Coordinates of C-alpha atoms and ligand atoms in Angstrom, one line a residue:
X1 CA 132.4 142.6 142.3
X2 CA 132.6 144.5 145.6
X3 CA 135.7 144.8 147.7
X4 CA 136.0 144.2 151.4
X5 CA 138.6 145.3 153.9
X6 CA 138.8 144.9 157.6
X7 CA 141.4 146.0 160.3
X8 CA 142.1 145.2 164.0
X9 CA 145.2 146.6 165.7
X10 CA 146.6 149.5 167.5
X11 CA 146.6 152.1 164.7
X12 CA 143.6 154.1 163.5
X13 CA 141.5 151.9 161.3
X14 CA 139.8 154.5 159.0
X15 CA 142.9 155.7 157.0
X16 CA 143.9 152.1 156.3
X17 CA 140.3 151.1 155.3
X18 CA 140.2 153.9 152.8
X19 CA 143.5 153.2 151.4
X20 CA 142.7 149.4 151.1
X21 CA 139.4 150.3 149.5
X22 CA 141.2 152.5 146.9
X23 CA 143.3 149.3 146.0
X24 CA 140.2 147.3 145.5
X25 CA 138.2 149.9 143.7
X26 CA 138.7 147.9 140.5
X27 CA 136.2 145.4 142.0
X28 CA 133.4 147.9 142.0
X29 CA 133.1 151.6 142.5
X30 CA 129.5 152.8 142.6
X31 CA 129.5 153.6 146.3
X32 CA 131.8 153.0 149.4
X33 CA 131.6 152.9 153.2
X34 CA 133.3 152.1 156.4
X35 CA 132.2 151.1 160.0
X36 CA 134.6 151.8 162.8
X37 CA 134.1 150.8 166.3
X38 CA 134.7 153.5 169.0
X39 CA 133.5 154.8 172.3
X40 CA 130.2 156.0 170.9
X41 CA 129.4 152.5 169.4
X42 CA 129.8 151.7 165.7
X43 CA 130.4 154.7 163.5
X44 CA 129.1 154.1 160.0
X45 CA 130.1 156.4 157.1
X46 CA 128.9 155.7 153.6
X47 CA 128.2 157.5 150.4
X48 CA 127.3 156.9 146.8
X49 CA 130.3 157.4 144.4
X50 CA 133.9 156.6 144.3
X51 CA 136.2 156.1 147.3
X52 CA 137.5 159.6 146.7
X53 CA 134.1 161.0 147.6
X54 CA 134.1 159.0 150.8
X55 CA 137.7 159.8 151.6
X56 CA 137.1 163.5 151.1
X57 CA 134.0 163.4 153.2
X58 CA 136.1 161.8 156.0
X59 CA 139.2 164.0 155.5
X60 CA 141.2 160.9 154.6
X61 CA 139.8 159.0 157.5
X62 CA 141.0 161.4 160.2
X63 CA 137.4 162.2 161.1
X64 CA 136.6 158.6 162.2
X65 CA 138.4 157.3 165.3
X66 CA 138.9 153.7 166.3
X67 CA 141.2 150.7 165.7
X68 CA 138.7 148.1 164.7
X69 CA 136.8 148.5 161.4
X70 CA 135.4 147.2 158.1
X71 CA 135.0 148.8 154.7
X72 CA 133.4 148.2 151.4
X73 CA 133.4 149.4 147.8
X74 CA 130.4 148.4 145.9
X75 CA 129.2 147.0 142.6
X76 CA 125.5 147.1 142.9
X77 CA 123.4 144.0 142.4
X78 CA 120.4 144.4 144.7
X79 CA 119.4 148.0 145.1
X80 CA 120.6 150.8 143.0
X81 CA 123.7 152.7 143.9
X82 CA 122.8 155.2 146.7
X83 CA 123.9 156.3 150.2
X84 CA 121.5 154.1 151.8
X85 CA 122.2 150.9 149.8
X86 CA 126.0 151.4 150.4
X87 CA 127.7 149.0 152.8
X88 CA 128.2 148.6 155.7
X89 CA 124.8 147.7 156.8
X90 CA 123.6 147.8 160.4
X91 CA 121.3 145.8 162.3
X92 CA 118.3 147.7 163.7
X93 CA 119.7 147.7 167.2
X94 CA 123.0 149.1 165.9
X95 CA 124.8 146.1 167.4
X96 CA 126.2 144.6 164.2
X97 CA 127.8 146.2 161.1
X98 CA 128.2 143.9 158.1
X99 CA 130.0 144.2 154.7
X100 CA 129.2 141.6 152.0
X101 CA 130.4 140.6 148.6
X102 CA 128.2 138.2 146.8
X103 CA 124.4 137.6 146.8
X104 CA 122.1 136.2 149.4
X105 CA 119.7 134.4 147.1
X106 CA 116.9 133.7 149.6
X107 CA 116.9 137.3 150.9
X108 CA 113.4 138.0 150.0
X109 CA 112.1 135.0 151.9
X110 CA 114.3 136.0 154.9
X111 CA 113.3 139.6 154.7
X112 CA 109.6 138.7 154.8
X113 CA 110.2 136.5 157.8
X114 CA 112.1 139.1 159.7
X115 CA 109.5 141.8 158.9
X116 CA 106.9 139.5 160.3
X117 CA 109.0 139.5 163.4
X118 CA 108.8 143.3 163.4
X119 CA 112.3 144.2 162.0
X120 CA 112.2 147.2 159.7
X121 CA 114.5 147.5 156.7
X122 CA 116.0 150.7 155.4
X123 CA 117.8 149.6 152.2
X124 CA 116.9 147.5 149.2
X125 CA 119.9 145.3 149.4
X126 CA 120.1 141.6 150.1
X127 CA 122.9 142.2 152.6
X128 CA 120.7 143.9 155.2
X129 CA 119.1 140.5 156.0
X130 CA 122.5 139.3 157.4
X131 CA 122.7 142.2 159.9
X132 CA 119.2 141.7 161.1
X133 CA 119.6 137.9 161.3
X134 CA 122.8 138.3 163.4
X135 CA 120.9 140.4 165.8
X136 CA 118.0 137.9 165.9
X137 CA 120.2 135.0 166.6
X138 CA 122.6 136.8 168.9
X139 CA 122.2 135.6 172.5
X140 CA 125.6 136.5 173.9
X141 CA 127.8 134.3 171.7
X142 CA 128.7 135.9 168.4
X143 CA 130.1 132.8 166.8
X144 CA 126.9 131.0 167.5
X145 CA 124.9 133.7 165.9
X146 CA 127.2 133.7 162.7
X147 CA 126.9 130.0 162.4
X148 CA 123.0 130.1 162.6
X149 CA 122.9 132.8 160.1
X150 CA 125.2 130.9 157.7
X151 CA 123.0 128.0 158.0
X152 CA 120.1 130.0 156.9
X153 CA 121.3 132.1 154.0
X154 CA 121.6 130.6 150.5
X155 CA 123.9 132.1 147.9
X156 CA 127.4 133.3 147.9
X157 CA 129.2 135.6 150.4
X158 CA 132.3 137.0 151.9
X159 CA 131.4 138.9 155.0
X160 CA 133.2 141.1 157.3
X161 CA 131.4 141.6 160.7
X162 CA 131.9 143.7 163.8
X163 CA 129.7 143.8 166.9
X164 CA 129.2 146.6 169.5
X165 CA 129.5 144.0 172.3
X166 CA 133.0 142.9 171.2
X167 CA 135.4 145.7 170.7
X168 CA 138.4 143.3 170.3
X169 CA 137.3 141.0 167.4
X170 CA 136.7 141.2 163.7
X171 CA 134.7 138.3 162.2
X172 CA 135.0 137.0 158.6
X173 CA 133.2 134.3 156.7
X174 CA 133.2 133.2 153.2
X175 CA 131.4 130.9 150.6
X176 CA 132.1 131.1 147.0
X177 CA 133.7 134.6 147.2
X178 CA 137.3 135.4 147.9
X179 CA 138.4 136.6 151.3
X180 CA 141.9 136.7 152.6
X181 CA 143.3 137.2 156.1
X182 CA 146.5 139.3 156.4
X183 CA 148.6 138.4 159.4
X184 CA 150.5 141.3 160.9
X185 CA 152.3 142.2 164.2
X186 CA 149.9 143.3 166.8
X187 CA 147.4 143.8 164.0
X188 CA 145.5 141.7 161.5
X189 CA 143.5 142.3 158.4
X190 CA 140.9 141.0 156.1
X191 CA 140.5 141.8 152.3
X192 CA 139.0 140.6 149.1
X193 CA 142.4 140.8 147.5
X194 CA 146.1 141.0 148.3
X195 CA 146.9 144.6 147.1
X196 CA 144.7 146.1 149.8
X197 CA 146.9 144.8 152.5
X198 CA 150.3 144.3 150.9
X199 CA 151.9 147.4 152.4
X200 CA 151.1 146.0 155.8
X201 CA 151.8 142.3 155.5
X202 CA 152.9 139.6 153.1
X203 CA 151.6 136.7 155.3
X204 CA 148.3 135.7 153.9
X205 CA 145.7 133.0 154.6
X206 CA 143.1 132.5 151.8
X207 CA 139.9 131.5 153.6
X208 CA 138.1 128.4 152.3
X209 CA 134.4 127.9 152.0
X210 CA 132.3 127.7 155.2
X211 CA 135.2 128.9 157.4
X212 CA 134.7 131.5 160.1
X213 CA 137.6 133.5 161.3
X214 CA 137.7 135.2 164.7
X215 CA 140.4 137.8 164.2
X216 CA 141.9 139.7 167.2
X217 CA 145.0 142.0 167.5
X218 CA 147.3 139.2 168.6
X219 CA 145.6 136.1 167.1
X220 CA 143.5 134.6 164.4
X221 CA 141.4 131.5 165.0
X222 CA 139.6 129.7 162.2
X223 CA 136.4 127.6 162.9
X224 CA 134.5 125.2 160.8
X225 CA 130.6 125.3 160.8
X226 CA 130.7 122.8 163.8
X227 CA 132.5 125.4 165.7
X228 CA 135.6 123.4 165.8
X229 CA 139.0 125.1 165.6
X230 CA 140.8 124.1 162.4
X231 CA 144.4 124.6 161.5
X232 CA 145.2 127.0 158.7
X233 CA 148.4 127.4 156.6
X234 CA 149.4 131.0 155.7
X235 CA 151.7 131.6 152.8
X236 CA 154.1 134.4 152.0
X237 CA 153.4 136.7 149.1
X238 CA 156.6 137.3 147.2
X239 CA 155.6 139.6 144.4
X240 CA 156.7 143.1 144.6
X241 CA 154.3 145.8 145.8
X242 CA 155.3 147.8 142.6
X243 CA 153.4 145.1 140.7
X244 CA 150.1 146.5 142.2
X245 CA 151.0 150.1 141.5
X246 CA 151.1 152.3 138.4
X247 CA 154.9 152.6 138.4
X248 CA 154.9 155.9 136.4
X249 CA 152.2 154.9 133.9
X250 CA 149.1 157.0 133.6
X251 CA 146.9 153.9 133.8
X252 CA 147.2 150.4 135.0
X253 CA 145.9 149.2 131.6
X254 CA 148.9 150.7 129.8
X255 CA 151.3 149.4 132.4
X256 CA 149.8 145.9 132.1
X257 CA 149.9 146.1 128.3
X258 CA 153.6 146.8 128.5
X259 CA 154.2 144.0 131.0
X260 CA 153.1 141.4 128.6
X261 CA 156.5 140.2 127.3
X262 CA 157.6 139.5 130.8
X263 CA 154.3 137.9 131.8
X264 CA 154.4 135.5 128.9
X265 CA 157.9 134.7 129.6
X266 CA 157.1 134.0 133.3
X267 CA 154.3 131.7 132.2
X268 CA 156.1 129.6 129.6
X269 CA 159.7 129.4 130.7
X270 CA 159.4 127.5 134.0
X271 CA 157.4 124.9 132.0
X272 CA 160.0 124.2 129.2
X273 CA 162.8 122.0 130.4
X274 CA 165.5 120.9 127.9
X275 CA 163.3 121.9 125.0
X276 CA 160.4 119.9 126.3
X277 CA 157.1 121.2 127.7
X278 CA 156.5 119.8 131.2
X279 CA 152.9 120.1 132.4
X280 CA 152.8 117.9 135.5
X281 CA 150.6 120.4 137.1
X282 CA 147.8 119.1 134.9
X283 CA 147.7 116.1 137.2
X284 CA 146.8 113.8 134.3
X285 CA 148.3 110.4 133.6
X286 CA 149.4 109.6 130.0
X287 CA 146.5 107.1 129.9
X288 CA 144.1 109.7 130.8
X289 CA 145.6 112.2 128.2
X290 CA 145.0 109.5 125.6
X291 CA 141.6 108.5 126.8
X292 CA 139.7 111.8 126.4
X293 CA 137.4 112.0 123.4
X294 CA 136.8 115.7 123.6
X295 CA 137.7 118.9 125.3
X296 CA 135.3 121.4 126.6
X297 CA 136.5 124.9 127.5
X298 CA 134.4 126.9 129.9
X299 CA 135.0 130.6 130.7
X300 CA 133.5 134.1 130.5
X301 CA 134.3 137.3 128.7
X302 CA 138.0 137.6 127.5
X303 CA 138.8 134.2 129.1
X304 CA 136.1 132.8 126.9
X305 CA 137.8 134.4 123.9
X306 CA 141.0 132.8 124.7
X307 CA 139.0 129.5 124.6
X308 CA 137.7 130.4 121.1
X309 CA 141.3 130.9 119.8
X310 CA 142.4 127.6 121.6
X311 CA 139.8 125.7 119.8
X312 CA 141.6 126.4 116.5
X313 CA 145.0 125.7 117.9
X314 CA 144.1 122.4 119.9
X315 CA 142.1 120.9 117.1
X316 CA 144.8 121.7 114.6
X317 CA 147.6 120.3 116.7
X318 CA 146.1 117.6 118.9
X319 CA 143.3 116.6 116.6
X320 CA 140.8 116.3 119.4
X321 CA 137.3 118.0 119.1
X322 CA 137.1 121.1 121.3
X323 CA 133.8 122.7 122.3
X324 CA 134.0 126.2 123.8
X325 CA 131.2 127.3 126.1
X326 CA 130.3 130.4 127.9
X327 CA 130.3 129.2 131.4
X328 CA 126.9 130.8 132.1
X329 CA 125.3 128.8 129.3
X330 CA 127.1 125.5 130.0
X331 CA 125.7 125.2 133.6
X332 CA 122.1 125.1 132.6
X333 CA 122.1 123.3 129.3
X334 CA 122.5 119.7 130.5
X335 CA 125.9 119.5 128.9
X336 CA 127.2 116.3 127.3
X337 CA 130.3 115.7 129.4
X338 CA 131.4 112.6 131.3
X339 CA 134.6 110.8 132.2
X340 CA 135.8 110.8 128.6
X341 CA 135.8 114.6 128.5
X342 CA 138.6 117.0 129.6
X343 CA 137.1 120.2 130.8
X344 CA 139.4 123.3 130.9
X345 CA 138.2 126.3 132.9
X346 CA 139.9 129.6 132.2
X347 CA 139.7 132.4 134.6
X348 CA 142.1 135.3 135.5
X349 CA 140.5 135.8 138.9
X350 CA 139.7 132.2 139.6
X351 CA 136.5 133.5 141.3
X352 CA 134.1 134.0 138.5
X353 CA 130.9 132.6 139.7
X354 CA 129.6 131.0 136.5
X355 CA 133.0 129.5 135.7
X356 CA 133.3 128.0 139.1
X357 CA 129.7 126.6 138.8
X358 CA 130.4 125.2 135.4
X359 CA 133.5 123.5 136.9
X360 CA 131.4 121.9 139.6
X361 CA 128.8 120.8 137.1
X362 CA 131.5 119.1 134.9
X363 CA 132.9 117.3 137.9
X364 CA 129.5 116.1 139.0
X365 CA 129.3 114.6 135.5
X366 CA 132.5 112.7 135.9
X367 CA 134.8 114.9 133.8
X368 CA 138.4 115.7 134.8
X369 CA 138.7 119.6 135.1
X370 CA 141.9 121.4 134.8
X371 CA 142.0 125.2 135.2
X372 CA 144.1 128.0 133.9
X373 CA 144.0 130.6 136.6
X374 CA 146.1 133.7 137.5
X375 CA 145.2 134.1 141.2
X376 CA 146.9 131.5 143.4
X377 CA 144.7 129.7 145.8
X378 CA 141.5 131.0 144.2
X379 CA 138.3 128.9 144.3
X380 CA 138.6 127.7 140.7
X381 CA 142.2 126.7 141.3
X382 CA 141.3 124.8 144.6
X383 CA 138.4 122.9 143.1
X384 CA 140.1 121.8 139.8
X385 CA 141.8 118.4 139.4
X386 CA 144.8 120.2 138.1
X387 CA 145.7 123.9 137.9
X388 CA 148.0 125.7 135.5
X389 CA 148.9 129.1 136.9
X390 CA 149.4 131.9 134.5
X391 CA 152.1 134.0 136.1
X392 CA 150.8 137.4 134.9
X393 CA 151.1 139.0 138.4
X394 CA 148.3 141.1 139.7
X395 CA 146.1 142.6 137.1
X396 CA 144.4 145.7 138.3
X397 CA 142.9 147.3 135.2
X398 CA 139.3 146.0 134.8
X399 CA 139.9 145.4 131.2
X400 CA 142.3 142.4 131.0
X401 CA 145.3 142.5 128.8
X402 CA 148.3 140.6 130.3
X403 CA 146.1 137.9 131.8
X404 CA 144.5 137.3 128.3
X405 CA 148.0 137.0 126.8
X406 CA 149.3 134.6 129.4
X407 CA 146.1 132.5 129.2
X408 CA 146.7 132.3 125.4
X409 CA 150.3 131.3 126.0
X410 CA 149.2 128.6 128.5
X411 CA 146.6 127.2 126.1
X412 CA 149.2 127.0 123.2
X413 CA 151.4 124.9 125.6
X414 CA 148.5 122.6 126.5
X415 CA 147.8 122.2 122.7
X416 CA 151.5 121.3 122.0
X417 CA 151.7 119.0 125.0
X418 CA 148.5 117.1 124.1
X419 CA 149.6 116.8 120.4
X420 CA 152.8 115.2 121.5
X421 CA 151.3 113.0 124.2
X422 CA 148.6 111.8 121.7
X423 CA 151.2 111.3 119.0
X424 CA 149.6 113.8 116.6
X425 CA 152.8 115.7 115.7
X426 CA 156.3 114.4 114.9
X427 CA 159.5 115.5 116.7
X428 CA 160.3 118.1 114.1
X429 CA 156.9 119.7 114.4
X430 CA 157.1 119.6 118.1
X431 CA 160.5 121.3 118.2
X432 CA 159.2 123.9 115.8
X433 CA 156.1 124.8 118.0
X434 CA 158.2 124.9 121.1
X435 CA 160.8 127.2 119.7
X436 CA 158.1 129.5 118.2
X437 CA 156.5 129.6 121.6
X438 CA 159.8 130.7 123.1
X439 CA 160.1 133.5 120.6
X440 CA 156.8 135.0 121.6
X441 CA 158.0 137.3 124.4
X442 CA 160.5 139.1 122.2
X443 CA 158.1 139.3 119.3
X444 CA 155.4 140.8 121.6
X445 CA 158.2 143.3 122.7
X446 CA 158.6 144.3 119.1
X447 CA 154.9 144.6 118.5
X448 CA 154.7 147.0 121.4
X449 CA 157.1 149.3 119.6
X450 CA 154.6 150.4 117.0
X451 CA 152.5 152.7 119.3
X452 CA 152.7 155.8 117.1
X453 CA 150.6 154.4 114.2
X454 CA 148.1 153.1 116.6
X455 CA 147.8 156.6 118.3
X456 CA 147.5 158.2 114.8
X457 CA 144.7 155.9 113.8
X458 CA 143.0 156.3 117.1
X459 CA 143.1 160.1 116.7
X460 CA 141.3 159.8 113.4
X461 CA 138.5 157.5 114.7
X462 CA 137.9 158.2 118.3
X463 CA 134.6 159.9 117.5
X464 CA 133.2 156.8 115.7
X465 CA 129.8 155.7 116.6
X466 CA 130.3 152.1 115.8
X467 CA 133.4 149.9 114.8
X468 CA 133.4 146.4 113.3
X469 CA 136.1 143.8 113.6
X470 CA 136.2 141.0 111.0
X471 CA 138.4 138.1 110.5
X472 CA 138.4 134.4 109.4
X473 CA 139.6 131.4 111.3
X474 CA 141.9 132.3 114.2
X475 CA 141.7 136.0 113.2
X476 CA 138.0 135.8 113.7
X477 CA 138.7 134.3 117.3
X478 CA 140.9 137.3 118.0
X479 CA 138.4 139.9 116.6
X480 CA 136.1 138.9 119.5
X481 CA 138.7 140.2 121.9
X482 CA 139.6 143.3 119.9
X483 CA 136.0 144.2 119.8
X484 CA 135.3 143.7 123.5
X485 CA 138.4 145.6 124.5
X486 CA 137.3 148.6 122.5
X487 CA 133.7 148.7 123.7
X488 CA 134.3 148.1 127.3
X489 CA 136.7 151.0 127.8
X490 CA 135.7 153.5 125.1
X491 CA 132.0 152.9 125.2
X492 CA 131.9 152.8 121.3
X493 CA 129.5 150.2 120.1
X494 CA 131.5 147.4 118.4
X495 CA 130.8 144.0 116.9
X496 CA 133.1 141.2 115.8
X497 CA 132.1 139.1 112.9
X498 CA 133.4 136.2 111.0
X499 CA 134.3 138.0 107.8
X500 CA 132.3 135.6 105.6
X501 CA 129.3 136.1 107.7
X502 CA 128.9 139.9 107.5
X503 CA 127.0 139.8 104.3
X504 CA 124.3 137.6 105.9
X505 CA 122.7 140.6 107.6
X506 CA 125.1 142.8 109.6
X507 CA 126.5 144.5 106.4
X508 CA 123.3 146.6 106.5
X509 CA 124.8 148.6 109.4
X510 CA 127.8 149.7 107.2
X511 CA 127.6 153.4 106.3
X512 CA 129.9 156.0 104.8
X513 CA 132.9 156.2 107.0
X514 CA 132.2 153.2 109.3
X515 CA 135.5 151.8 110.5
X516 CA 136.0 148.1 109.9
X517 CA 139.0 146.5 111.3
X518 CA 140.1 143.6 109.1
X519 CA 142.3 141.1 110.8
X520 CA 144.3 139.2 108.2
X521 CA 147.2 137.3 109.6
X522 CA 145.9 134.0 108.4
X523 CA 147.9 133.6 105.1
X524 CA 145.7 131.1 103.3
X525 CA 142.6 133.1 104.0
X526 CA 144.2 136.5 103.3
X527 CA 142.6 137.0 99.9
X528 CA 139.2 136.0 101.1
X529 CA 139.3 138.3 104.1
X530 CA 140.3 141.1 101.7
X531 CA 137.4 140.3 99.5
X532 CA 135.2 140.8 102.5
X533 CA 136.9 144.0 103.3
X534 CA 136.3 145.2 99.7
X535 CA 132.6 144.4 100.1
X536 CA 132.3 146.8 103.0
X537 CA 134.6 149.3 101.5
X538 CA 132.3 149.6 98.4
X539 CA 129.6 150.4 100.8
X540 CA 131.5 153.3 102.3
X541 CA 133.5 151.6 105.0
X542 CA 137.0 152.8 106.0
X543 CA 139.3 149.8 106.3
X544 CA 141.9 149.3 109.0
X545 CA 143.9 146.3 108.1
X546 CA 146.0 144.2 110.5
X547 CA 148.6 141.8 109.0
X548 CA 152.2 140.7 109.2
X549 CA 155.2 142.9 108.5
X550 CA 156.1 143.0 104.9
X551 CA 152.7 142.2 103.5
X552 CA 152.2 145.1 101.2
X553 CA 149.2 143.7 99.4
X554 CA 147.0 144.8 102.2
X555 CA 147.6 148.5 101.1
X556 CA 145.5 147.8 98.0
X557 CA 142.4 147.6 100.2
X558 CA 143.2 149.2 103.6
X559 CA 143.1 152.9 104.4
X560 CA 145.3 152.2 107.5
X561 CA 147.4 149.3 108.4
X562 CA 148.7 147.9 111.8
X563 CA 151.7 145.6 111.1
X564 CA 152.8 143.1 113.6
X565 CA 155.9 140.8 113.5
X566 CA 155.4 137.3 112.0
X567 CA 155.3 134.2 114.0
X568 CA 153.9 130.8 113.7
X569 CA 150.5 131.4 112.3
X570 CA 148.7 129.6 115.1
X571 CA 150.2 131.9 117.7
X572 CA 149.5 135.1 115.8
X573 CA 146.8 136.2 118.1
X574 CA 149.4 136.9 120.8
X575 CA 150.9 139.5 118.5
X576 CA 147.9 140.8 116.7
X577 CA 146.1 141.5 120.0
X578 CA 148.8 144.1 120.9
X579 CA 147.8 146.9 118.5
X580 CA 144.1 146.1 119.3
X581 CA 144.7 146.6 123.0
X582 CA 146.6 149.8 122.3
X583 CA 143.9 151.0 119.9
X584 CA 141.2 150.5 122.5
X585 CA 143.4 152.2 125.1
X586 CA 144.3 155.3 123.0
X587 CA 140.7 155.8 121.8
X588 CA 139.5 155.6 125.3
X589 CA 142.2 158.1 126.4
X590 CA 141.2 160.6 123.7
X591 CA 137.6 160.2 124.8
X592 CA 138.6 160.9 128.3
X593 CA 137.1 157.7 129.6
X594 CA 137.8 156.2 133.0
X595 CA 140.1 153.6 131.5
X596 CA 141.0 151.4 134.5
X597 CA 137.5 151.5 135.9
X598 CA 135.0 151.6 133.0
X599 CA 131.4 152.3 133.9
X600 CA 129.1 149.4 135.1
X601 CA 132.0 146.9 135.2
X602 CA 133.9 145.1 137.9
X603 CA 137.1 143.1 137.8
X604 CA 135.9 139.9 139.5
X605 CA 132.4 138.8 138.7
X606 CA 131.4 136.7 141.6
X607 CA 127.7 136.7 140.9
X608 CA 125.7 134.8 138.3
Ligands
F6R701 C1 137.3 141.9 129.9 C2 137.4 141.1 131.1 C3 136.3 140.2 131.4 C4 136.8 138.9 132.0 C5 135.6 138.0 132.5 C6 136.1 136.7 133.1 O1 138.4 142.7 129.7 O2 138.3 141.2 131.8 O3 135.5 139.9 130.2 O4 137.6 138.2 131.1 O5 134.9 138.8 133.5 O6 136.8 137.0 134.2 P1 137.8 135.9 134.8 O7 138.9 135.7 133.7 O8 138.5 136.4 136.0 O9 137.1 134.6 135.0

């Protein structure tokens, strides 16, 4: 949802800004721009299209001179993608240049007010008001002007600001949107995410809400809104730069699919000690764990799908009711949560606006909130009562794969842990689930070996108009993710349905040759799912079955089959998701789609 970079140092800013933006392209990619301070003032270069268009236009940045600058890659919210709506935005006087990630919710009111004062606007964006307001309030002290602007704007923002009057400072502000400061030698940086600056520095400070940073070549000072200097604690990033690069794969998505065994291993193994699951990070006492009367899971997109799978697992093992809510719905429906509820927020980025707000709403109502998050120090992590990090490493592909898998593994752990703490399973069952959990990385590794059959089926169906995914119970929960993965990267219309529900309306869409993916890993419901598959087959559908190795019965119904290794039934989504991710990937590849950056999407959704 827009990416920001900024540089101040002794090198040329533009090549770094373009390179940093390239690494942030997953956050939005409908237009891009940079502003660099030089002798002639602030040079702004921006254009509709990918970073490459900008980079070609600027000959890799060599055309723009100067060692202080800001850059932006956009995912449009206010104002369609166009040259003029691209960031940076300038104040009318040309004194301030601003890049912004987020939404200024009261921008219309502010714009009207500024227009009454005689300011004229050139773009349709909400961001432009920030540039004009800075000019309006600037009376010689930039910090004062920034504080006044922040006090006026409502909404969420990460801002990078430079001013013509101050060639030696880069300013940064954040509220409800990520922004990091990278600390270098004789140079410093800002960025929306670590990969943009990792080649330059590993010493990072993650800005907190309502902090303002004054960044110079040799120093960084952080202020609060009362203009008091506040201490800040940088941390050292120890993951390898290769983690944020393709490493020989054609796409990040495929690389991240292949990384799943390790990611799951990294997530579960530090938390299993002497055969016991230790989740101290939840920050909950045994009394609290026993007091909760229900669990509410809030999340968006694929993270929500993890929640749907978890409902089956937690209810089955820990015998506690679980509600799964789309975070965007939870926030506004006057939810029934209080101090007897445990709320679990799931988010890869830790910055999803709706999930963050749902978390805040739950806390206001007295609930304890724990989060399952991939990005260390992100807003959701910081605001939760306890945080369980998934150690998936950076996920660059917009379509999530390894984050989904690690979230699933983390939720299984929570389920087993709760079951034990609440005395719902005996020692033998506990040991069984823990050892099944530990088998997952190698089973996922095996599931990844069956790529050829997935490629073959993809080659037969990549021209499909519409593909359905059906399943029962936990297979249904997984079908949601299979369907989303396919549609988001291949642009093939797809729907996921509880297998028993199809005949209540949607079956009318089945035509000759429609592909229906029947997920059937759940043994006790296998025959029922097959009956539903037959119902659509008799109406012309082609059936792609997915089941466990050795189950030959599926061939009676299915035209093609994806087999996956067998594991504890409750954990089967971790294995069954593998061919579904690969299926989406190969179909998108055959359709020549932009796999890592599908149209209209952005990796981190920091607006409502
Ligand atoms: C789909 C996908 C999205 C995210 C959703 C939530 O592949 O990645 O549906 O799952 O935008 O994002 P996070 O998990 O960062 O809160």
